[in-house]
CSV table of C-alpha atoms in Angstrom, one decimal:
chain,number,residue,atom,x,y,z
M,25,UNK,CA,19.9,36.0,-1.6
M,26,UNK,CA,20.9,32.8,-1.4
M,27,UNK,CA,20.2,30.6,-4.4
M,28,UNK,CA,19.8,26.7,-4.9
M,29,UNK,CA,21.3,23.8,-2.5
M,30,UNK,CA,24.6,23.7,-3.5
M,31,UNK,CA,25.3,27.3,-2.5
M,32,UNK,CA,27.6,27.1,0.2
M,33,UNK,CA,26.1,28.8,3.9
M,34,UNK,CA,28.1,32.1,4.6
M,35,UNK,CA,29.3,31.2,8.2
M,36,UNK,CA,27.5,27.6,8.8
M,37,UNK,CA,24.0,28.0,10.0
M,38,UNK,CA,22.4,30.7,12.6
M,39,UNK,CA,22.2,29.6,16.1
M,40,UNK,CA,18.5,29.9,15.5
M,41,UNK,CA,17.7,28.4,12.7
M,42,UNK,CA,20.0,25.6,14.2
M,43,UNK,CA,17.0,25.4,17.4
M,44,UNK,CA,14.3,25.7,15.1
M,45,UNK,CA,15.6,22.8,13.2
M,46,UNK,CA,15.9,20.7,16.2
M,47,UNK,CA,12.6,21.6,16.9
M,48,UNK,CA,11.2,20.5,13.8
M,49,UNK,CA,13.0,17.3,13.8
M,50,UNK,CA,12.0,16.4,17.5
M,51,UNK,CA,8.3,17.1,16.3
M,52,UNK,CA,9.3,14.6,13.6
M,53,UNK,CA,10.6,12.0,15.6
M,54,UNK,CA,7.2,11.7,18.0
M,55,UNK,CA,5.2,9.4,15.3
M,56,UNK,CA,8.9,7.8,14.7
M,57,UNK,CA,9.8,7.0,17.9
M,58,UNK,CA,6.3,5.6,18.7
M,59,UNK,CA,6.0,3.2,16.0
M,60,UNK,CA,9.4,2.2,16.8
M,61,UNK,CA,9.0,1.6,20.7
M,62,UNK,CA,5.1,2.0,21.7
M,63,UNK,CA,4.4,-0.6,19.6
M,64,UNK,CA,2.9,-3.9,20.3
M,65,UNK,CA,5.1,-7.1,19.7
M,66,UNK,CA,5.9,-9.1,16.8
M,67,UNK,CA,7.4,-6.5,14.9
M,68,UNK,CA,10.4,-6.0,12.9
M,69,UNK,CA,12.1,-2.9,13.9
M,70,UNK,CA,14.0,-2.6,10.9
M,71,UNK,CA,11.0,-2.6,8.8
M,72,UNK,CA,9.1,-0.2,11.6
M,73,UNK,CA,12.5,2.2,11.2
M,74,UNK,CA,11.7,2.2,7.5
M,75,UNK,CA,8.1,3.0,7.8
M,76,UNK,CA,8.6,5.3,11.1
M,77,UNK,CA,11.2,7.6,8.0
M,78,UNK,CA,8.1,8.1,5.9
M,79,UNK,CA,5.7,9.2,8.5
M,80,UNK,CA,8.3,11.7,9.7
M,81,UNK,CA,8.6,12.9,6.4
M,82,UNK,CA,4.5,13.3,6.3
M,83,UNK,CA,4.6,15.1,9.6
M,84,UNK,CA,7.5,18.1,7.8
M,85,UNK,CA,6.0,18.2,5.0
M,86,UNK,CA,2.7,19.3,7.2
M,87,UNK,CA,4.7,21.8,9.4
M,88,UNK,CA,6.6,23.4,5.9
M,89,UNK,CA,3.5,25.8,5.2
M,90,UNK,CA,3.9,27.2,8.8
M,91,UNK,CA,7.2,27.4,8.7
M,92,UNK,CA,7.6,29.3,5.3
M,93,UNK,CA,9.3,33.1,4.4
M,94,UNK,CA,5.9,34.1,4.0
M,95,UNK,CA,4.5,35.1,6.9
M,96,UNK,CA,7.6,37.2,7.8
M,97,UNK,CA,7.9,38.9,4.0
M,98,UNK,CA,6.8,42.5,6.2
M,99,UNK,CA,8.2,42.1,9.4
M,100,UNK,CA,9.8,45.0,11.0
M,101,UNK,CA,13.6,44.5,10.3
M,102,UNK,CA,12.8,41.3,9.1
M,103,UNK,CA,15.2,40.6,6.6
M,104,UNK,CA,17.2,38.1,9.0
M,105,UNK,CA,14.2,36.7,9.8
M,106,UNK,CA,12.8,36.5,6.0
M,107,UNK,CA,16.0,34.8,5.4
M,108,UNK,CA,15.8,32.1,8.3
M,109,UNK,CA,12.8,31.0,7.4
M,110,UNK,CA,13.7,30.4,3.9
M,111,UNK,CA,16.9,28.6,4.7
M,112,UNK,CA,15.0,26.9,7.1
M,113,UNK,CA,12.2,26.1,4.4
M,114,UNK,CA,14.6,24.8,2.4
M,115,UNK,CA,16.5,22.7,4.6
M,116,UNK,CA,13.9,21.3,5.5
M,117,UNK,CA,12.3,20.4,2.1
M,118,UNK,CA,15.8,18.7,1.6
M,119,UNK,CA,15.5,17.2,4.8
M,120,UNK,CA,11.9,15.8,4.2
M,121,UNK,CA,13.3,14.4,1.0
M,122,UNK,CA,15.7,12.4,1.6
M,123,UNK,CA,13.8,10.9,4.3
M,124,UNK,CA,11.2,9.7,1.9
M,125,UNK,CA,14.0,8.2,-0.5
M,126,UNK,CA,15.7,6.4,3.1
M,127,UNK,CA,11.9,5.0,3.2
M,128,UNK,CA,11.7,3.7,0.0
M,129,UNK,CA,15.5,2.3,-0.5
M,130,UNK,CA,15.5,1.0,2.9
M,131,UNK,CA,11.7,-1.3,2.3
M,132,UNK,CA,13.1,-2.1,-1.5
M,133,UNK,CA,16.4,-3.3,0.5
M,134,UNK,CA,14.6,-4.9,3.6
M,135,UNK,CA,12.1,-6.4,0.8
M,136,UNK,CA,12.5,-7.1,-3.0
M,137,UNK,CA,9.2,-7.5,-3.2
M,138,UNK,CA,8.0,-3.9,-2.5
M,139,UNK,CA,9.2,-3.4,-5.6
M,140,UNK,CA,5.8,-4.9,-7.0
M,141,UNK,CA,4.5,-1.3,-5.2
M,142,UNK,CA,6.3,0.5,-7.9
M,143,UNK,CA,4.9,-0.3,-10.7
M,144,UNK,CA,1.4,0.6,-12.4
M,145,UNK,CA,-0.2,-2.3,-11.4
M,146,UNK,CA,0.2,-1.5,-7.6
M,147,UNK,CA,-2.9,-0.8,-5.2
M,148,UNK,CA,-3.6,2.8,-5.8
M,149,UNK,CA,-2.5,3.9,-1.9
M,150,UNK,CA,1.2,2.7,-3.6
M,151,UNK,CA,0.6,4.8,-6.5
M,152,UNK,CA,-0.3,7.8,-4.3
M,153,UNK,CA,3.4,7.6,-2.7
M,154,UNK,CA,4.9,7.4,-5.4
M,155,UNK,CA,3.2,10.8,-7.3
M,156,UNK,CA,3.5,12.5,-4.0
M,157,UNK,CA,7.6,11.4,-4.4
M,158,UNK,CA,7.7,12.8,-7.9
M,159,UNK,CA,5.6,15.4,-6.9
M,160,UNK,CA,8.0,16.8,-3.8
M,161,UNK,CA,10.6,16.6,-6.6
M,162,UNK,CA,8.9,18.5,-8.6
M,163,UNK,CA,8.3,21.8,-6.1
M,164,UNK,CA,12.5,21.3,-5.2
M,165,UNK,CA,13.3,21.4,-8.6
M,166,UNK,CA,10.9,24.2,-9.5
M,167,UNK,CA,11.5,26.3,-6.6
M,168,UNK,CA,15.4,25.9,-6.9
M,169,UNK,CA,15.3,26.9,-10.4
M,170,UNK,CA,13.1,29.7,-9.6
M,171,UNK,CA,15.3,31.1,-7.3
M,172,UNK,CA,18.1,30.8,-10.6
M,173,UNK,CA,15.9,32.3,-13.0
M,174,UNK,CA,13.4,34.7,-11.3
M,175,UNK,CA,10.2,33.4,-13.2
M,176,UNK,CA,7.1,35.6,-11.9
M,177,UNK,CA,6.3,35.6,-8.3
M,178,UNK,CA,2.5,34.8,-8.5
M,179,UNK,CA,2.5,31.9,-11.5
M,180,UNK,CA,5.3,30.2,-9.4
M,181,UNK,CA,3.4,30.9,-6.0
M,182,UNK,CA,-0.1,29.3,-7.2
M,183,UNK,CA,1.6,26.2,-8.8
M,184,UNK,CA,4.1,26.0,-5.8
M,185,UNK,CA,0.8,25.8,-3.1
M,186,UNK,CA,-1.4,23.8,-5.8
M,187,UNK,CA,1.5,21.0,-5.7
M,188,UNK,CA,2.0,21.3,-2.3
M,189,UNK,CA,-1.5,20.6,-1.4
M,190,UNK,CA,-1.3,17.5,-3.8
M,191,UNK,CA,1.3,16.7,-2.2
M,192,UNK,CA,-0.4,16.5,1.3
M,193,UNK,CA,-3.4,14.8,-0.4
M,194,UNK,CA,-1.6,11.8,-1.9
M,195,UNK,CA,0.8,11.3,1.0
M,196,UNK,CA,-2.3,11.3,3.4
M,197,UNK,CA,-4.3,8.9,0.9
M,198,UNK,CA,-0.7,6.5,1.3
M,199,UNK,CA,-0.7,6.5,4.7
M,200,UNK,CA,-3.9,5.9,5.7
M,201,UNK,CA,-4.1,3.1,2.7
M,202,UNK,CA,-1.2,1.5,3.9
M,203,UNK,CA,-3.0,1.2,6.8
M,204,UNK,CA,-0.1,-0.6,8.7
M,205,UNK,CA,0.3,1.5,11.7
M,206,UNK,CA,-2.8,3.7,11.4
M,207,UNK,CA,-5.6,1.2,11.1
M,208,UNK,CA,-7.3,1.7,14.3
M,209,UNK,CA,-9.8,4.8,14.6
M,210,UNK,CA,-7.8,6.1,17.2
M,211,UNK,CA,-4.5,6.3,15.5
M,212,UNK,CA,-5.6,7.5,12.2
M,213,UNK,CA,-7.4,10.0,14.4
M,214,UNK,CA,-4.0,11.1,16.0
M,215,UNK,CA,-2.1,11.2,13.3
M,216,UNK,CA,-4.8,14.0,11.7
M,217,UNK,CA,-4.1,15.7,14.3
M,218,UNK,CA,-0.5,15.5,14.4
M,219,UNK,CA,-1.2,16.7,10.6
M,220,UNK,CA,-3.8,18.4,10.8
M,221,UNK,CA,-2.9,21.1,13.2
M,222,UNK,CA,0.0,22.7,11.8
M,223,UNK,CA,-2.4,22.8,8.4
M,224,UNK,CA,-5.1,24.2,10.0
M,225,UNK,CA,-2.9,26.7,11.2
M,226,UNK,CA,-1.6,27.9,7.7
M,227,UNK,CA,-4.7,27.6,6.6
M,228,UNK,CA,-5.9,29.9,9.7
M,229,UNK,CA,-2.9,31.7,8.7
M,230,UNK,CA,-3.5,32.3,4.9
M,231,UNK,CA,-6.8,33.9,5.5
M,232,UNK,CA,-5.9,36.2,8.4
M,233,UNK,CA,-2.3,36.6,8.5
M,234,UNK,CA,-0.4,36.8,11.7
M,235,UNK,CA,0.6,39.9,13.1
M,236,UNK,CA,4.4,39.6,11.6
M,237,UNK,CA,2.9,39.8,8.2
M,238,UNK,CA,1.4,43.4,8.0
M,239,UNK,CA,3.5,45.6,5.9
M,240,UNK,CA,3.1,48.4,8.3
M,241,UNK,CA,3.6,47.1,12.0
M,242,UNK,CA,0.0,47.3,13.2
M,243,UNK,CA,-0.9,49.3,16.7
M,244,UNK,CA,-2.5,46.5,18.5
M,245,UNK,CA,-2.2,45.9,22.1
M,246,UNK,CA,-0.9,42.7,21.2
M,247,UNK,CA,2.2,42.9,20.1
M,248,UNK,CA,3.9,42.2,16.9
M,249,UNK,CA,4.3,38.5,17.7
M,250,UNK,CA,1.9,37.0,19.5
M,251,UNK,CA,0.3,34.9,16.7
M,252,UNK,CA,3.4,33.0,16.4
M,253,UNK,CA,3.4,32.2,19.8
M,254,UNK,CA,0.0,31.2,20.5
M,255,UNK,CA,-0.1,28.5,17.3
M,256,UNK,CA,3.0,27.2,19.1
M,257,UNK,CA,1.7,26.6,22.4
M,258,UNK,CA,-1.4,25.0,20.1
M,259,UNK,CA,0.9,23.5,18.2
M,260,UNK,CA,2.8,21.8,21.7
M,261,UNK,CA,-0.5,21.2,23.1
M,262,UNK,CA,-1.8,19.2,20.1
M,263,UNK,CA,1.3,16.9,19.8
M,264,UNK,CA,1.1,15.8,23.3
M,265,UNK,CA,-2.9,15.6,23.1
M,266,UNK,CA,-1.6,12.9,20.1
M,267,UNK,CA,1.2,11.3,21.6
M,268,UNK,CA,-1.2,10.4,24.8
M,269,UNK,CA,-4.1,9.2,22.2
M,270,UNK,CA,-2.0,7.6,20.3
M,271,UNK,CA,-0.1,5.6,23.0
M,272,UNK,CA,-3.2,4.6,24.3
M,273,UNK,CA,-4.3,2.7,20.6
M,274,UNK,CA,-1.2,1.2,20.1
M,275,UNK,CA,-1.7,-0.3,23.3
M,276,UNK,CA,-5.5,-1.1,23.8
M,277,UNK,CA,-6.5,-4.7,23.0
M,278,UNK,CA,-7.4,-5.4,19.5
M,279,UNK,CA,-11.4,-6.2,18.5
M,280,UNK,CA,-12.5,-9.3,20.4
M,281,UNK,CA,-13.3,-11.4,17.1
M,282,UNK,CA,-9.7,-13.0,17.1
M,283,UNK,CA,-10.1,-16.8,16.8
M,284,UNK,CA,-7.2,-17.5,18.2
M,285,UNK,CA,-5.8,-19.2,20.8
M,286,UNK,CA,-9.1,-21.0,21.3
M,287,UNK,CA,-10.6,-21.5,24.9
M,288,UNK,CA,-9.9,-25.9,24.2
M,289,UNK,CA,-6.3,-25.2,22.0
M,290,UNK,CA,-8.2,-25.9,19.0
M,291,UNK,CA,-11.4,-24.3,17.5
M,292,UNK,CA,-12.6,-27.2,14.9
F,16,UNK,CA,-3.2,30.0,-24.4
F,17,UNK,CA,-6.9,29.4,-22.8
F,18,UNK,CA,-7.3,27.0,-25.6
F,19,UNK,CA,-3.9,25.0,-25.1
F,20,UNK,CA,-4.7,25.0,-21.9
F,21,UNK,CA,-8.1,23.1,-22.3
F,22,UNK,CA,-6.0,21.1,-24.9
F,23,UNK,CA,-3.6,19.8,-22.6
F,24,UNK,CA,-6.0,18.8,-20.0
F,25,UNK,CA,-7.8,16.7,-21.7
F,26,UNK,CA,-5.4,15.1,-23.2
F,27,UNK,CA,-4.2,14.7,-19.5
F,28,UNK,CA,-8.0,12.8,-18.9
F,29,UNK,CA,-7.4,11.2,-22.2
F,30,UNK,CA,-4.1,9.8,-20.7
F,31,UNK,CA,-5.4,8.7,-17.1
F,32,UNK,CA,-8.2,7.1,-18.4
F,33,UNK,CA,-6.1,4.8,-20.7
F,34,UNK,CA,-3.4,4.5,-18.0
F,35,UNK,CA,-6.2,3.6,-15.3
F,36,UNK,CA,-7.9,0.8,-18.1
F,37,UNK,CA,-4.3,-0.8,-18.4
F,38,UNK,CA,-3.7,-0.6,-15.0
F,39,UNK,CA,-7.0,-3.0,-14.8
F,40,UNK,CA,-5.7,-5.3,-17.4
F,41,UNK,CA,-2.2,-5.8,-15.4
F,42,UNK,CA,-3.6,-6.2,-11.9
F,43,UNK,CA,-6.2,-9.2,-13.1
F,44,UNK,CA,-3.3,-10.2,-15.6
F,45,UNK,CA,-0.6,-10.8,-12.8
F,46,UNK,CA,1.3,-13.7,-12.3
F,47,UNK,CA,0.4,-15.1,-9.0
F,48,UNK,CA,3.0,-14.9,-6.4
F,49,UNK,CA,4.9,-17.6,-4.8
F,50,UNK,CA,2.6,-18.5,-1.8
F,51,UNK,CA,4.0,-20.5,1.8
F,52,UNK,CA,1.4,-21.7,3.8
F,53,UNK,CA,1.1,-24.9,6.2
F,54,UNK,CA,-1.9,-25.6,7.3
F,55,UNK,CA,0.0,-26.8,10.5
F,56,UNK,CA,0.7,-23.9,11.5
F,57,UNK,CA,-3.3,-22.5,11.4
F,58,UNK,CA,-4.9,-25.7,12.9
F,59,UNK,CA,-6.2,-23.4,15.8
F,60,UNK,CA,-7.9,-21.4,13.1
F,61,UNK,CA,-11.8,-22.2,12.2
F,62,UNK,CA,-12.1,-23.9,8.7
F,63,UNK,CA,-14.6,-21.5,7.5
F,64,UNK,CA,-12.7,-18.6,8.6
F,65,UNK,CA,-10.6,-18.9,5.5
F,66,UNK,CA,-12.8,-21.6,3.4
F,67,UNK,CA,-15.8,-19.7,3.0
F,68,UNK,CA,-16.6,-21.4,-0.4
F,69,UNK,CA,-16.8,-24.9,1.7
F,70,UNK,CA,-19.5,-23.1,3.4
F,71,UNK,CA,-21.0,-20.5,1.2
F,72,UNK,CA,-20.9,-22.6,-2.1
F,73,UNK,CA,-19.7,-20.2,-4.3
F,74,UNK,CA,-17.5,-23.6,-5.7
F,75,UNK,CA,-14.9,-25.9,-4.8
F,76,UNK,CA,-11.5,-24.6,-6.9
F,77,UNK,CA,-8.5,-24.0,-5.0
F,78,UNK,CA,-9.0,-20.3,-3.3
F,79,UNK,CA,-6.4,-18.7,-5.5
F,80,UNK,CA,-7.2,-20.8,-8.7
F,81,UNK,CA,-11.0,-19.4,-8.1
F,82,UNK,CA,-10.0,-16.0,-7.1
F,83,UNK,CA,-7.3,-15.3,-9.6
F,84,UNK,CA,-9.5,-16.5,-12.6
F,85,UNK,CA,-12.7,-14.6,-12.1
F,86,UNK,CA,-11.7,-10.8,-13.0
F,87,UNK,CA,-13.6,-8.7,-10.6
F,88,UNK,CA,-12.1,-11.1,-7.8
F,89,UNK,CA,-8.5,-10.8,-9.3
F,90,UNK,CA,-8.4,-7.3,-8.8
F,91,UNK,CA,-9.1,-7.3,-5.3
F,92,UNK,CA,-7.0,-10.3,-4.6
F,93,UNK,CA,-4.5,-8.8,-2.9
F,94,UNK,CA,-6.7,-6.6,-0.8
F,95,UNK,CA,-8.6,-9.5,-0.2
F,96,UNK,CA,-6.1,-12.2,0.8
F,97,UNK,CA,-4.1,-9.6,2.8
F,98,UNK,CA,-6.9,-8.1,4.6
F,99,UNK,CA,-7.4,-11.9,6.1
F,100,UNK,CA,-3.7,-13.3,6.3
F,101,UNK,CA,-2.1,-10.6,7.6
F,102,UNK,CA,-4.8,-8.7,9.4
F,103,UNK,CA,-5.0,-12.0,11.5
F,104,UNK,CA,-1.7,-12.5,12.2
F,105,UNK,CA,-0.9,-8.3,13.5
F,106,UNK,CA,-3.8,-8.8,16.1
F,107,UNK,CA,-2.4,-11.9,17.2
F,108,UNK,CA,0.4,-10.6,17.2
F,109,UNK,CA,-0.4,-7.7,19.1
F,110,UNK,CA,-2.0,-9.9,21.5
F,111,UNK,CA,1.9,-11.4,22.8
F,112,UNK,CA,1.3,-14.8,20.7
F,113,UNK,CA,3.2,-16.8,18.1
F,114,UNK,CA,1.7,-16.1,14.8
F,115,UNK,CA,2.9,-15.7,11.4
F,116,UNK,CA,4.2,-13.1,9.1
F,117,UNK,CA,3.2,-9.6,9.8
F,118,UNK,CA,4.8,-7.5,8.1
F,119,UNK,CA,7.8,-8.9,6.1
F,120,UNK,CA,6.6,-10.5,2.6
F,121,UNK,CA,8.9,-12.8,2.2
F,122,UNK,CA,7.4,-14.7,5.0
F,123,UNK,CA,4.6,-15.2,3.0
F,124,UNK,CA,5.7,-14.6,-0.3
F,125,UNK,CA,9.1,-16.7,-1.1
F,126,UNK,CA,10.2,-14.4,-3.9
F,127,UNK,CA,13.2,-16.4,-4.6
F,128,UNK,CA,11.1,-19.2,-6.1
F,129,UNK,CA,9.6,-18.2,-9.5
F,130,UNK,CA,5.2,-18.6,-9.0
């Protein structure tokens, strides 16, 4: 098996795993793209860039559950699979990583004086990034090492999910704290969706496995696959459900209660 | 190892508490940052909408003299001061007008001049 980062990839990566990749980092780039171009005016797209890198990091670190070796661990013939998916997994992590650390170096470049956001003092939404940072470390470091030193499947297992779900709780707390892009009720209600719905789906998922995960191929009329391919037309039809919802409160008129410009030029 | 277990955590609580108490102390402790404003540039805006205490007589300090001194306001100051500055300028903003900093602190805060 392969083992940490730094193991070199036997013959580059699998055509596959290559798609699914792209796949991933298209989903990625929706809540990107928007804040970067669906947005209203007077904004600094350099800064938006900066913030658009940490919601695409939130929106991976929501699909990696799905996306995990797990669900494939009994698949018939499924050791490629088992293997893409963990590469994949991994890549990913790595991926969603250094995305948060371009967020953060790029607003402590743009700004000096985010760096007030770093220290204890900061509003707790700041502090919530930052343990969700240490935390993401954390599960890298843990799981790389794991893979070095075989520690015991099921300790590793609870601690890797408990972190991970910390980790999804204090990035969500940051976001919606920060409130910059996702103030209105409409866009924080897109982006739980754009969140939400690859959760839900692991969650769906941890309770009644898909198909692929039965030891035994089970004799349904199914077919072996077919959970994986209904939670990705779900999947497809949620993002676009978000991207149209979202769109739409970027661009609706803010509340009415804005002083300014007055009906006479001045309101004294 | 159930023991050490219920050791460590609350020695964990122990720990938050205390960080959480300092944290207190540093927010209402803070130096106050560098501030630009013109009131030039907000002679469109009501009076009241930012001097409240001209209106509500809770006192007649300067608004950050007043709200950095009192510790429960000094530790929602920034919340506070944001929520109105910049919260006014994004929907202007988003609205196709001139307004001021949105985003970027350094509009607001000059952090090359020491407070």
């Amino acid at each position: 098996m392969q083992t940490g980062s730094k193991a070199p990839a036997p013959a580059g990566r699998s055509a596959p795993e290559g798609r699914l990749l792209w796949a991933v980092l298209a989903y990625a780039c929706v809540p990107l793209g928007l804040v970067l171009w669906a947005n209203g005016s007077g904004v600094d797209r350099l800064w938006d860039l900066a913030m658009g890198l940490g919601v695409a990091a939130a929106t991976i670190v929501a699909l990696l559950p799905v996306l995990s070796a797990r669900w494939w661990a009994g698949a018939q013939g499924g050791s490629s699979l088992l293997r893409l998916m963990q590469r994949l997994h991994r890549d990913l992590a790595w991926l969603c990583m250094g995305f948060v650390l371009l967020h953060v170096l790029a607003l402590l470049w743009l700004e000096p004086r985010t760096l007030d956001y770093l220290l204890l003092s900061a509003p707790g939404y700041m502090l919530a990034g930052l343990g969700a940072l240490l935390l993401m470390l954390a599960l890298i470091v843990s799981s790389s090492a794991r893979l070095k030193r075989r520690w015991p499947q099921g300790v590793w297992r609870r601690w890797h999910a408990a972190m991970s779900l910390g980790v999804v709780a204090l990035g969500l707390w940051h976001l919606l704290g920060a409130g910059f892009y996702f103030a209105g009720l409409g866009a924080q209600a897109a982006l739980l969706c754009l969140l939400g719905v690859p959760t839900v789906i692991a969650l769906l998922w941890h309770f009644q496995p898909p198909t692929v995960t039965g030891r035994a191929p089970r004799e349904t009329a199914r077919g072996p696959r077919r959970g994986g391919a209904l939670a990705t037309v779900a999947l497809l039809l949620a993002v676009l459900a978000a991207c149209v919802w979202w769109a739409q409160a970027l661009t609706s008129s803010p509340a009415a209660d804005v002083p300014y410009p007055c009906p006479a030029g001045r309101c004294l | 190892m159930s023991r050490r277990a219920l050791f460590v955590a609350l020695a964990l609580c122990a720990l938050a508490v205390a960080l959480g108490a300092l944290r207190w102390r540093l927010i209402e402790r803070a130096p106050m940052l560098a501030i630009v404003f013109d009131h030039q540039d907000h002679f469109a805006v009501k009076c009241a909408t930012c001097h409240h205490n001209f209106f509500d007589r809770t006192g007649n300090d300067s608004c950050y003299f007043c709200h950095k001194q009192r510790p429960e306001l000094a530790r929602r100051v920034q919340t506070d001061f944001h929520t109105l500055c910049r919260d006014c300028h994004t929907k202007i903003a988003a609205q196709g007008y001139a307004s001021g900093p949105t985003r970027r602190c350094g509009g607001c805060h000059d952090w090359r001049t020491p407070p």
